[in-house]
Amino acid sequence: MGGDVAGPQLGVDYGAVRDALAARDATAFVHVGTAEDPILRYLSGASDVDGELAVCVTPEQAMLFAPAAPEAAREAFAGDRVLPGGGSIPTGERVAVALSDLDRSGTVLAPRTVPHDAALYLEDAGFEVASSTAVADARVAKTDAERLRQRTVQAAADAAVARARTVLRESERESGDGHGHGGHGHPRGDGGEHDPRDDHLVFEGMAVTTERVRREVASELAGAGVDPGVVAVGAGADATPRSDAAVRPGEPVVLALAPRDRDGYHGRVVRTLVVDGDGGWTRRAQLAADGGVNAALSELEPGVDLAAVEREGAAELTAYGFDDPASTFDAHGVGLERRERPLDADATVPGGAVVALDATVGGPDGVVRVADLAVVTDDGAERVGTADRSLPP
């Protein structure tokens, strides 16, 4: 995984797993996969270890099975033992043998995403495998160290938005197509006169396109030691996240960023910028989106249903006259995944959760979007990050 930014050591509390073992009279919790798996990343901390990993937690100890870089695995792992994994012996089989050698028997808990072959090795060794959401449940509320990781990534995302603002603000307006493709040209008048809709932007002698803005943003994130993750930039009515089209004055440019640190903790920020805008629908849409995020932030507190948060955000969009299907409000958890629990509308938001609040307003010339992260505190919620929300760059 790219990115060098790291925060405080992420100590893992296996108490929630052991509570689940006690509640279900189970002998161990097991999961097998790679470091890209968020459950394994959470339990092992071994984000830089390649190959198939496994974590096994019993009432007495936590073990990591790692196929390579055992020293790196030992440094990252908050448990008790690091054992060999992979190689000629499948990791799932190694875990089953280790549990048998410890004279464990009975039920083994595992997430529903545990590989089928790993479950079969456990069953062949005489264990009953049962599904458990213990780790997924524990991951919803973030620890202080996890939230600090996300604040650090969000600061890098804010700086990347500022870089995009600089590129657009310091660009010069020139007439003509300005791009070899993208299909944005408009028919000229009867006299062949200049159509301002075909004007384009030039920064440091080169045309500004969505791809160029994307590269500038990704470079800023990488320079801050953060994996750029998802960097989506779209402009105008025909925008797509991976488009490469000329950026034109007056058209909304949407930046949607979801970078992550070396251990996989994500940030999230979405902004809309308009160069030489004339107000109109984009200004009203920005006020609606901005107000929607603020209204949802005010509703967010421990114990609230995610649906109530989304309703508050959507109500603000409606208050500004944006009640069509193209205008939406979305709230969801963010952590080791870009979208994670709390996720379902009926989910209850706990204290400590980190939630993305995302408003989208559709219009005749594209969309206007605003999204921020918020951390749920004991008495409400607070915004994470400080990126300017204004339309003009």
C-alpha atoms as one frame of an Amber mdcrd trajectory, in Angstrom:
protein
   0.000   0.000   0.000   1.337   3.428  -0.872   1.577   6.375   1.471   3.932
   7.033   4.345   1.781   8.999   6.767   1.402   7.157  10.033   0.078   8.274
  13.359   0.171   6.785  16.833   0.568   3.042  17.224  -2.844   1.435  16.790
  -3.179  -0.839  19.768  -5.944  -3.384  19.267  -8.284  -4.296  22.072  -9.260
  -7.927  21.567 -11.780  -7.616  24.377 -14.759  -7.410  22.026 -13.670 -10.639
  20.323 -13.169 -12.412  23.628 -16.541 -11.182  24.853 -18.091 -12.782  21.765
 -16.224 -16.021  22.459 -17.539 -16.092  26.025 -21.096 -15.223  25.003 -21.232
 -18.064  22.481 -19.041 -20.555  24.372 -16.623 -20.551  21.416 -12.977 -21.624
  21.454 -11.477 -19.123  18.981 -12.077 -16.392  16.420 -10.364 -16.902  13.054
 -10.066 -14.912   9.857  -7.892 -15.539   6.796  -7.105 -13.226   3.873  -4.716
 -10.480   2.793  -3.752  -7.151   4.343  -6.297  -5.477   2.044  -9.069  -7.109
   4.060 -10.270  -4.463   6.561 -10.935  -7.007   9.313  -7.421  -8.432   9.050
  -5.928  -4.960   8.787  -7.781  -3.994  11.968  -6.783  -7.114  13.932  -3.188
  -7.461  12.701  -1.986  -3.946  11.844   0.200  -5.688   9.256  -0.684  -3.449
   6.320   2.764  -3.805   4.713   2.914  -7.612   4.765   2.236  -9.358   1.451
   0.576 -12.720   0.960  -2.122 -14.570   2.850  -2.471 -13.755   6.528  -4.540
 -15.143   9.356  -5.440 -13.908  12.811  -6.555 -16.332  15.499  -7.817 -15.074
  18.854  -8.481 -17.442  21.744  -9.471 -16.537  25.308  -5.779 -16.657  26.260
  -3.834 -15.294  23.295  -3.909 -13.651  19.855  -1.820 -15.103  17.023  -0.876
 -13.734  13.600   0.119 -16.079  10.779   2.279 -14.156   8.273   4.005 -15.644
   5.204   6.697 -12.984   4.799   8.426 -10.093   6.586   7.961 -11.585  10.072
   9.865  -8.710  11.698   7.510  -6.141  10.146   4.565  -8.258  11.244   5.885
  -8.493  14.805   6.348  -4.717  14.962   2.796  -4.050  13.832   0.961  -6.872
  15.608  -0.512  -6.008  18.995  -1.145  -9.654  19.870   1.031 -12.323  21.460
   2.632 -14.496  18.759   3.593 -14.301  15.077   3.747 -17.690  13.377   4.659
 -18.758   9.823   1.873 -18.613   7.264   1.410 -19.491   3.622   4.070 -21.379
   1.730   3.390 -24.967   0.763   0.872 -25.355   3.577  -2.357 -23.320   3.185
  -2.752 -20.728   5.899  -6.182 -22.039   6.896  -4.665 -25.463   7.483  -1.879
 -23.938   9.580  -4.468 -22.253  11.810  -6.425 -25.487  12.232  -3.248 -27.376
  13.207  -2.220 -24.650  15.670  -5.612 -24.762  17.399  -5.462 -28.556  17.603
  -1.943 -28.361  19.063  -3.350 -26.043  21.742  -5.967 -28.706  22.546  -8.738
 -26.329  21.495 -12.063 -27.813  20.435 -15.623 -26.744  19.780 -16.921 -23.709
  17.921 -14.713 -21.321  15.942 -16.200 -17.903  15.163 -15.386 -16.256  11.849
 -16.687 -13.349   9.758 -18.972 -14.336   6.917 -16.197 -13.343   4.479 -13.790
 -16.032   5.717 -12.529 -18.000   2.676 -14.379 -21.238   2.041 -11.214 -23.349
   2.037 -10.152 -21.964   5.424 -13.540 -22.904   6.871 -13.203 -26.407   5.404
  -9.766 -26.921   6.988 -11.223 -25.975  10.367 -14.211 -28.267   9.908 -11.971
 -31.138   8.773 -10.025 -30.666  12.040 -13.259 -31.160  13.992 -14.248 -27.542
  14.657 -17.688 -26.112  14.048 -17.454 -22.804  12.184 -20.069 -20.155  13.034
 -20.497 -16.653  11.646 -19.753 -13.642  13.868 -19.934  -9.872  13.417 -17.886
  -9.172  16.560 -15.042  -7.398  14.765 -17.320  -5.523  12.373 -19.323  -4.333
  15.388 -16.180  -3.216  17.220 -14.907  -1.268  14.200 -17.925   1.081  14.026
 -16.750   3.288  16.916 -13.197   4.496  16.335 -10.551   4.795  19.027  -8.750
   8.067  19.726  -5.750   6.807  17.736  -7.915   5.848  14.770  -9.665   9.206
  14.737  -6.300  10.972  14.866  -5.208   8.957  11.819  -8.290  10.113   9.949
  -7.792  13.736  10.987  -4.253  13.563   9.602  -5.437  12.154   6.282  -8.231
  14.722   6.135  -5.687  17.527   6.576  -3.810  16.195   3.544  -7.096  16.079
   1.602  -7.789  19.697   2.544  -4.356  20.678   1.208  -5.093  18.821  -2.027
  -8.347  20.756  -2.452  -6.377  23.958  -1.861  -3.987  22.922  -4.637  -6.892
  22.451  -7.042  -8.167  25.889  -6.066  -4.763  27.387  -6.823  -4.615  25.785
 -10.277  -8.088  27.031 -11.196  -7.720  30.452  -9.593  -4.429  31.186 -11.345
  -5.570  29.870 -14.729  -6.081  32.258 -17.632  -9.151  32.267 -19.820  -8.568
  31.709 -23.527 -10.937  31.313 -26.440 -11.231  28.182 -28.538 -11.663  24.500
 -27.835  -8.500  24.001 -25.781  -8.749  20.209 -25.888  -8.479  17.575 -28.517
 -11.425  15.580 -27.196 -14.262  15.714 -24.760 -17.042  16.897 -27.069 -17.672
  20.233 -25.355 -17.617  22.445 -28.452 -20.664  24.565 -29.276 -21.952  25.658
 -32.695 -20.810  29.128 -33.689 -23.218  31.897 -34.598 -24.220  32.733 -38.151
 -21.297  35.119 -38.523 -18.753  32.641 -37.139 -18.298  34.836 -34.070 -16.641
  33.664 -30.890 -18.859  31.612 -28.601 -17.787  32.172 -24.957 -19.013  28.683
 -24.116 -15.976  27.370 -26.001 -13.504  29.290 -23.835 -11.067  27.178 -21.880
  -8.547  27.608 -19.070  -4.754  27.587 -19.323  -2.403  27.116 -16.359   1.346
  27.540 -16.761   1.057  27.339 -20.518  -1.021  24.155 -20.695  -4.761  23.580
 -21.007  -6.551  22.751 -17.781  -8.414  19.468 -18.104 -10.079  17.265 -15.543
  -7.205  14.800 -15.877  -4.662  17.534 -15.190  -6.533  18.647 -12.075  -6.686
  15.009 -11.010  -2.909  14.665 -11.384  -2.257  17.897  -9.472  -4.453  16.710
  -6.604  -2.923  13.205  -6.534   0.577  14.692  -6.550  -0.264  16.932  -3.581
  -1.585  13.933  -1.635   1.422  11.774  -2.475   3.763  14.604  -1.472   2.085
  14.653   1.933   2.822  10.940   2.361  -0.760   9.866   1.735  -2.011   7.240
  -0.697  -4.249   9.240  -3.093  -6.786   6.408  -3.106  -9.800   7.658  -5.053
  -9.371  11.018  -6.803 -12.389  11.732  -8.995 -12.671  14.978 -10.965 -15.551
  15.809 -13.298 -16.662  18.994 -15.031 -19.866  20.112 -16.720 -23.093  18.352
 -17.568 -21.405  15.303 -19.124 -18.954  14.755 -16.272 -17.794  11.314 -15.264
 -15.349  10.641 -12.405 -12.534   9.510 -14.729 -13.230  11.883 -17.623 -10.557
  13.908 -19.424 -12.284  17.025 -20.687 -11.406  20.692 -20.880 -12.358  22.700
 -17.801 -14.409  25.673 -18.961 -15.364  28.911 -17.232 -18.801  28.793 -15.651
 -18.981  24.988 -15.459 -19.022  23.247 -12.074 -15.895  21.196 -11.390 -16.443
  18.483  -8.764 -13.490  17.132  -6.756 -14.241  13.922  -4.832 -11.327  12.665
  -2.736 -10.968   9.570  -0.561  -7.258   9.284   0.341  -5.899   6.892   2.945
  -2.836   6.479   5.136  -0.414   3.563   5.092  -2.662   1.490   7.353  -5.752
   2.166   5.250  -7.582   4.818   7.282  -9.549   7.031   4.920 -10.433  10.672
   4.665 -13.311  12.068   2.602 -13.921  15.491   1.133 -15.937  16.651  -1.881
 -15.943  20.201  -3.193 -17.387  21.992  -6.220 -15.515  24.875  -7.854 -16.661
  27.242 -10.600 -14.305  29.609 -12.421 -15.923  32.905 -13.479 -19.356  31.737
 -12.403 -22.350  34.029 -12.852 -24.296  32.848  -9.813 -27.540  31.349 -11.054
 -28.448  27.799 -10.184 -24.918  26.808  -9.096 -24.887  29.436  -6.355 -28.297
  28.341  -5.069 -27.219  24.699  -5.299 -24.062  25.415  -3.324 -26.078  27.104
  -0.582 -28.397  24.077  -0.501 -25.563  21.533  -0.362 -23.664  23.542   2.242
 -26.818  23.890   4.339 -27.629  20.200   3.943 -24.260  19.119   5.327 -24.561
  21.583   8.211 -28.111  20.427   9.029 -27.032  16.782   9.043 -24.049  17.650
  11.212 -26.383  19.282  13.742 -28.556  16.136  13.821 -25.623  13.767  14.287
 -25.178  12.519  17.852 -24.739   9.210  19.684 -27.807   6.985  19.358 -29.367
   8.721  16.342 -30.528   6.627  13.387 -28.597   7.248  10.181 -31.934   7.757
   8.391 -32.706  10.767  10.606 -29.373  12.341   9.682 -30.042  11.819   5.981
 -33.563  13.234   6.299 -32.231  16.449   7.817 -29.748  16.865   4.992 -32.316
  16.091   2.295 -34.862  18.466   3.868 -32.405  21.336   3.467 -31.983  20.534
  -0.231 -35.767  20.520  -0.632 -36.042  23.850   1.165 -33.962  25.387  -1.620
 -36.195  23.844  -4.278 -34.050  20.825  -5.124 -36.410  17.890  -4.640 -35.785
  15.991  -7.895 -34.184  12.509  -8.014 -30.837  14.036  -9.061 -30.554  15.769
  -5.679 -29.645  13.372  -2.866 -28.135  13.222   0.596 -26.013  10.312   1.797
 -24.475   9.534   5.187 -22.215   6.566   5.911 -19.293   5.476   8.023 -15.670
   5.908   6.934 -12.609   4.134   8.292 -10.578   1.263   6.890 -13.115   1.263
   4.056 -14.393   4.219   2.068 -17.936   3.109   2.897 -18.480   1.109   6.046
 -20.801   0.868   9.018 -22.849   2.721  10.064 -24.236   2.209   6.578 -27.872
   1.096   6.581 -30.602   3.694   7.046 -31.834   2.034  10.254 -28.336   1.802
  11.736 -27.768   3.502  15.072 -24.738   5.783  15.148 -22.487   5.253  18.214
 -20.209   7.765  19.849 -16.765   7.657  18.271 -18.034   6.859  14.776 -16.598
   8.798  11.847 -19.298   9.619   9.302 -19.241  11.151   5.816 -22.022  13.650
   5.053 -22.481  14.013   1.293 -24.911  16.361  -0.465 -25.480  16.212  -4.234
 -27.595  18.777  -6.106 -28.390  18.215  -9.776 -28.825  21.058 -12.258 -28.862
  21.905 -15.957 -25.057  22.181 -16.294 -23.867  19.380 -14.038 -23.970  18.789
 -10.302 -22.879  20.647  -7.206 -21.571  18.481  -4.382 -20.294  19.095  -0.859
 -19.084  16.355   1.484 -17.230  16.398   4.792 -16.241  14.009   7.543 -17.649
  14.320  11.039 -16.703  12.559  14.255 -19.500  11.739  16.689 -18.679  13.073
  20.156 -20.343  12.555  23.527 -22.671  15.506  23.033 -23.039  15.819  19.250
 -20.612  15.857  16.347 -17.813  17.971  14.976 -16.558  18.475  11.457 -13.181
  16.974  10.605 -11.160  19.218   8.291 -11.304  22.847   7.290 -11.473  22.881
   3.473 -13.255  25.976   2.129 -16.697  25.219   0.672 -17.055  28.303  -1.540
 -17.642  27.946  -5.288 -15.069  30.478  -6.556 -11.588  28.971  -6.419
